[in-house]
CSV table of C-alpha atoms and ligand atoms in Angstrom, one decimal:
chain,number,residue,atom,x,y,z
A,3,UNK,CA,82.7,44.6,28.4
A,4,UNK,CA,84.1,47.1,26.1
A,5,UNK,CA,84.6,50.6,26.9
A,6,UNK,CA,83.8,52.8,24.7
A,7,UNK,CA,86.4,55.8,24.5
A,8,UNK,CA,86.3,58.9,22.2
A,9,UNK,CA,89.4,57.1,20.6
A,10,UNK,CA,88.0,53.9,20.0
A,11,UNK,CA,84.1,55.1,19.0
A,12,UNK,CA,84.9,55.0,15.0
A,13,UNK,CA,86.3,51.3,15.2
A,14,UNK,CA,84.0,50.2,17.5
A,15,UNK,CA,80.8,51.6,15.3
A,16,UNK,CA,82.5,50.2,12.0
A,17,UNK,CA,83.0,46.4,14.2
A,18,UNK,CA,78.7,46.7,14.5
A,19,UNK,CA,78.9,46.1,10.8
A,20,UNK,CA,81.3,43.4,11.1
A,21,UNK,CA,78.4,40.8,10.7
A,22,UNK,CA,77.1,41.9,7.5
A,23,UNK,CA,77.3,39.2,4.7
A,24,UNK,CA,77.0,41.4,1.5
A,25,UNK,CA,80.0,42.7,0.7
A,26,UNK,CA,79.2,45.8,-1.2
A,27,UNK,CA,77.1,46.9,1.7
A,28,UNK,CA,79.3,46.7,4.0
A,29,UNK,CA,82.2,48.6,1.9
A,30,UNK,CA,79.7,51.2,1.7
A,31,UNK,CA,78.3,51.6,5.5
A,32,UNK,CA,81.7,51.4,6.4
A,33,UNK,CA,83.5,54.0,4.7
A,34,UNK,CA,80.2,56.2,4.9
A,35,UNK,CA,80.5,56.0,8.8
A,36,UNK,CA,84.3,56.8,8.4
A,37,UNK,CA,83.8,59.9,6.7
A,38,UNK,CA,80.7,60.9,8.7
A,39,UNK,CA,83.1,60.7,12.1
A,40,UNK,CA,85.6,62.2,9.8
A,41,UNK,CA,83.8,65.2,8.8
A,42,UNK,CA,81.8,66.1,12.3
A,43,UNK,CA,85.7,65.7,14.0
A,44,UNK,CA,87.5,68.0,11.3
A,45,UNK,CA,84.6,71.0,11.5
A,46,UNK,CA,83.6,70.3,15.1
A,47,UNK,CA,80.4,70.1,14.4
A,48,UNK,CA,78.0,71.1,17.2
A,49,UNK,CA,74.5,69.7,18.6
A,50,UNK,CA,72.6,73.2,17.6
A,51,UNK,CA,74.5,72.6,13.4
A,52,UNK,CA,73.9,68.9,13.9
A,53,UNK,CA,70.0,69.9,14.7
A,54,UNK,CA,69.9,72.3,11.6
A,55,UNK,CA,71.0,69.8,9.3
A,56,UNK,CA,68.4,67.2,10.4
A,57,UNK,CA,65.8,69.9,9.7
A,58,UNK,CA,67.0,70.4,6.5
A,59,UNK,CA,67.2,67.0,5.2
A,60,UNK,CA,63.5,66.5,6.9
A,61,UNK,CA,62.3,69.5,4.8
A,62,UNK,CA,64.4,68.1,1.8
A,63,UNK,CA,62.4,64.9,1.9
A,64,UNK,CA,59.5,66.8,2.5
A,65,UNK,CA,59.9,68.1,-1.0
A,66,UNK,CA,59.7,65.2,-2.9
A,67,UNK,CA,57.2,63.6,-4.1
A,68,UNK,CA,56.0,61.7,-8.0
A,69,UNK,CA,57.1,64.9,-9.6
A,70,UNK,CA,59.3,66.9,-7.2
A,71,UNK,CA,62.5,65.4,-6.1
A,72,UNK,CA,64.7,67.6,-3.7
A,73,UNK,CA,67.2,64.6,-2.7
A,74,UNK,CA,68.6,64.5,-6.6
A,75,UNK,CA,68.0,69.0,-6.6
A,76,UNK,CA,70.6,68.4,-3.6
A,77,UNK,CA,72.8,65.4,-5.4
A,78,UNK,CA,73.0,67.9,-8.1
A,79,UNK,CA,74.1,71.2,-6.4
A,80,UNK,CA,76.4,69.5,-4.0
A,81,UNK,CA,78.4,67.8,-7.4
A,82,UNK,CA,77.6,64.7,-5.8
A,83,UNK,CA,75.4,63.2,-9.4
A,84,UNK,CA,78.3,64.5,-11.7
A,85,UNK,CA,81.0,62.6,-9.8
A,86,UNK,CA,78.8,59.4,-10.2
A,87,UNK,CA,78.6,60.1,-13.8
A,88,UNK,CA,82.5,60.5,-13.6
A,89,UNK,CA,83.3,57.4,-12.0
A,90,UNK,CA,80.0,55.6,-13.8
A,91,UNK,CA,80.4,56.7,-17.3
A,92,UNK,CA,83.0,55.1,-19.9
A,93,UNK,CA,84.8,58.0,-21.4
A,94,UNK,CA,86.9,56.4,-24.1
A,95,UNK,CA,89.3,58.5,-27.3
A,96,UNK,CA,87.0,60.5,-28.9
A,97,UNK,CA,83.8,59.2,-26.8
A,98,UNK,CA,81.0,62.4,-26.3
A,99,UNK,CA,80.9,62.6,-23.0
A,100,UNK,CA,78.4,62.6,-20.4
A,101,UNK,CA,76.1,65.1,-18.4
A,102,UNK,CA,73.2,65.4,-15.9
A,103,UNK,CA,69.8,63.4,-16.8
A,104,UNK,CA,68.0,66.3,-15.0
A,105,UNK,CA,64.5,65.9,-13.9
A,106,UNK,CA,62.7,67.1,-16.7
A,107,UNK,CA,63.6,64.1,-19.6
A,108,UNK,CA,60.0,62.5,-20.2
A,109,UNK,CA,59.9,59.6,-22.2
A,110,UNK,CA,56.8,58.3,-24.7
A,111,UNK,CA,57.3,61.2,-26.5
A,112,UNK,CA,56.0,61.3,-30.4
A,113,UNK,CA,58.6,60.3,-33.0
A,114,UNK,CA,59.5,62.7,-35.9
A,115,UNK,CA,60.8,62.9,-38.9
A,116,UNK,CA,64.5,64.2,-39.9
A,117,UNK,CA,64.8,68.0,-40.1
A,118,UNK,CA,61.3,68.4,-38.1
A,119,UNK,CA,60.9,71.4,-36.1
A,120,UNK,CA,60.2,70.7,-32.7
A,121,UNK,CA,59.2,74.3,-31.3
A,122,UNK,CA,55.7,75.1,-30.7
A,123,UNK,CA,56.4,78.3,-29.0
A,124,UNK,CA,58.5,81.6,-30.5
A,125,UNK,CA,62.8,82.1,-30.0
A,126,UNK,CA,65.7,82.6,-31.9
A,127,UNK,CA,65.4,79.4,-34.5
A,128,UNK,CA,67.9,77.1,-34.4
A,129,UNK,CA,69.1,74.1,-36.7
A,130,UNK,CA,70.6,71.4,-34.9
A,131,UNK,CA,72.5,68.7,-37.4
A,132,UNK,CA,75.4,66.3,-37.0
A,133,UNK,CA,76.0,62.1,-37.4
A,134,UNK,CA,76.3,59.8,-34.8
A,135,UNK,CA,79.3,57.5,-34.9
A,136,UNK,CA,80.8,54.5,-33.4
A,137,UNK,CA,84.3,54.9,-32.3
A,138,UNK,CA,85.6,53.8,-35.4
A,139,UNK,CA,84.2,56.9,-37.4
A,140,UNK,CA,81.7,55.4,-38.7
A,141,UNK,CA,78.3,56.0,-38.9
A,142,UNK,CA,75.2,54.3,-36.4
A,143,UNK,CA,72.2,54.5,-38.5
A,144,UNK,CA,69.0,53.9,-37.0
A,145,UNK,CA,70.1,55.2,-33.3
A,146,UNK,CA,67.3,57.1,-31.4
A,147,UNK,CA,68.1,60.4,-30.2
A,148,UNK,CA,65.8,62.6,-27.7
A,149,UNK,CA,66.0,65.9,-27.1
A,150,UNK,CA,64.6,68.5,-24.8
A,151,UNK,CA,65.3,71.6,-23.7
A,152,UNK,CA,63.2,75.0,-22.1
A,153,UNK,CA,61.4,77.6,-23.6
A,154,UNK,CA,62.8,81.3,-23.9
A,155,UNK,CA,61.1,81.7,-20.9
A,156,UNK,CA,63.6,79.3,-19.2
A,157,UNK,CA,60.9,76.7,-18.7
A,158,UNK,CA,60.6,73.4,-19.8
A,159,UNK,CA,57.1,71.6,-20.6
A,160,UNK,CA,56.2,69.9,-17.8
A,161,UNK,CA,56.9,73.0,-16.0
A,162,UNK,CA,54.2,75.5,-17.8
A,163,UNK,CA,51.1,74.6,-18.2
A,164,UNK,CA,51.2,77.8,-21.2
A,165,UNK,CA,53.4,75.7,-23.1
A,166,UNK,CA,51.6,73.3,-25.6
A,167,UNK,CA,52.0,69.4,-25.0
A,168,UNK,CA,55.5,68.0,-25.9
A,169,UNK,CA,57.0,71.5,-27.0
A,170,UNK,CA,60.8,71.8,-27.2
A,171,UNK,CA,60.7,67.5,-27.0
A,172,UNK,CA,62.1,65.8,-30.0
A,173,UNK,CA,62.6,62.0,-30.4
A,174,UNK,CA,63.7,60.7,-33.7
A,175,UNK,CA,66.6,58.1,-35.6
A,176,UNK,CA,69.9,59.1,-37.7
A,177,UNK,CA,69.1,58.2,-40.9
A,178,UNK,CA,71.2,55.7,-43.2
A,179,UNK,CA,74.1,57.7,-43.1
A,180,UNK,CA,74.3,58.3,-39.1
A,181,UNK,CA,72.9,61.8,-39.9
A,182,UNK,CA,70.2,63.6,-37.6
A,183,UNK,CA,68.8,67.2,-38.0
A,184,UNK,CA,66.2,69.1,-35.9
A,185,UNK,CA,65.0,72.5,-35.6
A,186,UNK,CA,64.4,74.2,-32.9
A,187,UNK,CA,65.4,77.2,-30.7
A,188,UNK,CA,68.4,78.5,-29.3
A,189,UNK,CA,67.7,77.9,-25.8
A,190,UNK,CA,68.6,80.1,-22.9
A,191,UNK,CA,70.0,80.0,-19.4
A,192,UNK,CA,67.5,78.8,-16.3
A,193,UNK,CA,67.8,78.7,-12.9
A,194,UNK,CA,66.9,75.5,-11.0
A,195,UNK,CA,63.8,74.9,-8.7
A,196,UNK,CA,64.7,77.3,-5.7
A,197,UNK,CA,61.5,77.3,-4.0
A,198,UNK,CA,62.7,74.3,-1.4
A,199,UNK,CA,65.3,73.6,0.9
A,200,UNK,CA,67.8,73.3,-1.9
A,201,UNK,CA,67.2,77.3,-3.4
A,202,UNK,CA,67.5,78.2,0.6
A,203,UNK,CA,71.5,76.0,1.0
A,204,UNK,CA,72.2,78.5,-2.3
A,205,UNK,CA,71.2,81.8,-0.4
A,206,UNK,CA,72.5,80.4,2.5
A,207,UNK,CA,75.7,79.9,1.0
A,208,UNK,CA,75.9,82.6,-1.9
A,209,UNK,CA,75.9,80.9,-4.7
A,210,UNK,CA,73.4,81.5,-7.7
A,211,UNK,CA,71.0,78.8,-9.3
A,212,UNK,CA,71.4,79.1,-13.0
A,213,UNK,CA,72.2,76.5,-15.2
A,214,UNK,CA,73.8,77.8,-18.9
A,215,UNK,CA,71.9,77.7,-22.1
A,216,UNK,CA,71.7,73.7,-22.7
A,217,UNK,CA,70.0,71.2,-25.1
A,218,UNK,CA,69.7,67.5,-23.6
A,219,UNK,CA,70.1,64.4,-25.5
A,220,UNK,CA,70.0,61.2,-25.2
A,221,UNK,CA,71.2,58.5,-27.5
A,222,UNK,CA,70.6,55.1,-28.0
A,223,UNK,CA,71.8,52.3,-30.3
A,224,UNK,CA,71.7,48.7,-30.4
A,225,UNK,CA,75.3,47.2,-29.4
A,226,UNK,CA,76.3,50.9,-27.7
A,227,UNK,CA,76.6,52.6,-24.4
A,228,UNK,CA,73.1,54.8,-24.1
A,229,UNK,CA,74.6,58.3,-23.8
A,230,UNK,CA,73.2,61.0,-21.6
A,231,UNK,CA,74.3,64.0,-22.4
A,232,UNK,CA,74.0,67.9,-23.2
A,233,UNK,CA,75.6,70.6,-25.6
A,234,UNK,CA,75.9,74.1,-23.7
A,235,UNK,CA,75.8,77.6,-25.5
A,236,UNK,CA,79.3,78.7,-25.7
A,237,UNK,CA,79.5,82.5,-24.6
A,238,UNK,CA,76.6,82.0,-22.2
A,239,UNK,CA,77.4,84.1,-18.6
A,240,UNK,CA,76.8,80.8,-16.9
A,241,UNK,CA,79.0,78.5,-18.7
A,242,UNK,CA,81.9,78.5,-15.8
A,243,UNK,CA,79.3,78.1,-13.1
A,244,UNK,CA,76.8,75.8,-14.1
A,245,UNK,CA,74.8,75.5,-10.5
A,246,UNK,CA,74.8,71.3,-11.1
A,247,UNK,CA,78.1,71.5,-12.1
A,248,UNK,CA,77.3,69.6,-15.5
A,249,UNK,CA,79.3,71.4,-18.2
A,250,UNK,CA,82.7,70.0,-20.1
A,251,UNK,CA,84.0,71.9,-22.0
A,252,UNK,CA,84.0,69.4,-25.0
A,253,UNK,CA,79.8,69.9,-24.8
A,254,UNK,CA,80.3,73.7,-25.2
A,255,UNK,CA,79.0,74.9,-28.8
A,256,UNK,CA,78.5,77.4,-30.8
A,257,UNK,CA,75.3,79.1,-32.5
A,258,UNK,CA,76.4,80.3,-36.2
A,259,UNK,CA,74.0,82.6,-37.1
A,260,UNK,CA,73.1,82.4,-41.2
A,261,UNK,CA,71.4,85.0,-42.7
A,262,UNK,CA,68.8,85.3,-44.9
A,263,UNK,CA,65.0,85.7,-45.1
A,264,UNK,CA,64.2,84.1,-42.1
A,265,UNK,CA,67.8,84.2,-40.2
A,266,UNK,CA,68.6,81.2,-37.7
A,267,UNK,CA,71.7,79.5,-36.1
A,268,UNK,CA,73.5,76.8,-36.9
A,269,UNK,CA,74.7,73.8,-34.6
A,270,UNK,CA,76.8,71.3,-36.0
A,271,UNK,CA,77.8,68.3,-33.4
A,272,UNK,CA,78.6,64.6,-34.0
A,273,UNK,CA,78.3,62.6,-31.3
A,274,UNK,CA,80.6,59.3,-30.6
A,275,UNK,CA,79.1,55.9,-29.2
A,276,UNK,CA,80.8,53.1,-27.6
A,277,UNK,CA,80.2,49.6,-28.5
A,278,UNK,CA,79.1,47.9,-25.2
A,279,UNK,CA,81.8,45.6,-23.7
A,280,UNK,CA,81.2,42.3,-24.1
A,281,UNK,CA,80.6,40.3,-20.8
B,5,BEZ,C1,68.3,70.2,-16.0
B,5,BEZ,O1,69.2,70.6,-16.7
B,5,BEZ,O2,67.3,70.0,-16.5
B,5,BEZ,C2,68.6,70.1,-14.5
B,5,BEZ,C3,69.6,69.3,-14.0
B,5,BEZ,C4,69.8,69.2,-12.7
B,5,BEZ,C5,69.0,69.9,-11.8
B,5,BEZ,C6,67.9,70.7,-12.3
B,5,BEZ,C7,67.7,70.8,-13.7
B,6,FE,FE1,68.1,71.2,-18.4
């Protein structure tokens, strides 16, 4: 029989998995396991922290449910979801880049037409306009963009039931050119949920839960990548300490303010698709 010793535990718990036939699984239990011995070994983790952290990731899952989901809350603030979108997203030449889904897109939202206005609520108006182009330069007509984004109450939607149906949502398709235009409202910075285990790990650990002034979008074309993404206020206080960690600084834009009548700001942003690889 085997003895198991404190040097040998690691190998002999990685060996249990020996017998596993898919492949992927196993890479993953395996190195999982390594850097779970890893870890409790390099902060000498003790029974009474080991006990505390069971108890929060049983109150984590406790908060999630069809709506609420604290497991991604926690992906997000540990930079766990933006290092999948790092390793999972193609980032090629002049390629927008990526950023956080976020748990408030909602899809079967109403189409509109270009240059619609998409607030139902008051703000600072803002024009949104650009083209969407392959990585040619060229235009993609006809490629669906959503949009959403909170209220200047920091609230999106689905979050406020003052807030009429579909507010601040947008879902429409560049025109022949590869041009799209929206108005809406300059939107402004919001803290995540932080009434769970998640908003406690932030006190906990002095950090603050405000995400910068962001619009999502998401873009999809026939032949392309789908693009998740977001375009962040430049100049907002949180733009160097998003609390998901989602901001790059080629997303970071800025509001032009026009004058006139009825003043507004201006947001001009192209975005860049990649053709999908061919398999
Ligand atoms: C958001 O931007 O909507 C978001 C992203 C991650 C966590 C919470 C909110
Ligand atoms: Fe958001």
């Amino acid at each position: 029989m085997k003895v198991i010793t404190s040097d040998n535990l690691t190998e002999t718990v990685l060996d249990s998995f020996s017998r596993c036939t898919d492949p992927r699984t196993k890479e993953i239990i395996i190195s999982l396991v390594r850097h779970l011995h890893d870890f409790a070994r390099e902060v000498a983790l003790t029974h009474e922290e080991w006990r505390h952290g069971i108890e929060f990731l049983t109150a984590t899952g406790k908060r999630c449910d069809g709506i609420r989901q604290e497991f991604i809350l926690l992906s997000d603030t540990l930079g766990l979801s933006s290092v999948l979108d790092a390793i999972n997203q193609r980032h090629e030449g002049e390629s927008t880049q990526s950023s956080l889904l976020g748990p408030f897109y909602r899809d079967g939202v109403k189409e509109v037409e270009f240059g619609a206005d998409i607030a139902r609520t008051e703000g600072e108006p803002a024009v949104f306009h650009g083209r969407v182009l392959d990585g040619d330069g060229k235009p993609v007509p006809g490629a669906l963009i959503e949009v959403w984004q909170t209220a200047a109450n920091g609230m999106y939607e689905g979050q406020d039931p003052d807030q009429p149906e579909g507010n601040l949502r947008g879902r429409f398709k560049s025109n022949a050119a590869g041009e799209y235009a929206f108005r809406s409202l300059k939107p402004t910075s919001y803290p995540i949920p932080t009434d769970g285990p998640v908003g406690r790990m932030l006190v906990a650990t002095g950090r603050h839960p405000m995400r910068p002034a962001h619009v999502h979008f998401r873009i999809q074309a026939q032949g392309y990548e789908t693009i998740t993404t977001a375009l962040f206020s430049s100049g907002d206080p949180y733009v160097g300490s998003d609390a998901v960690f989602g901001v790059k600084s080629s997303l970071v834009v800025d509001y032009v303010p026009q004058e006139g009548k009825e003043p507004y700001f201006d947001v001009e942003r192209d975005f860049v698709l990649l053709a999908k690889e061919q398999t």
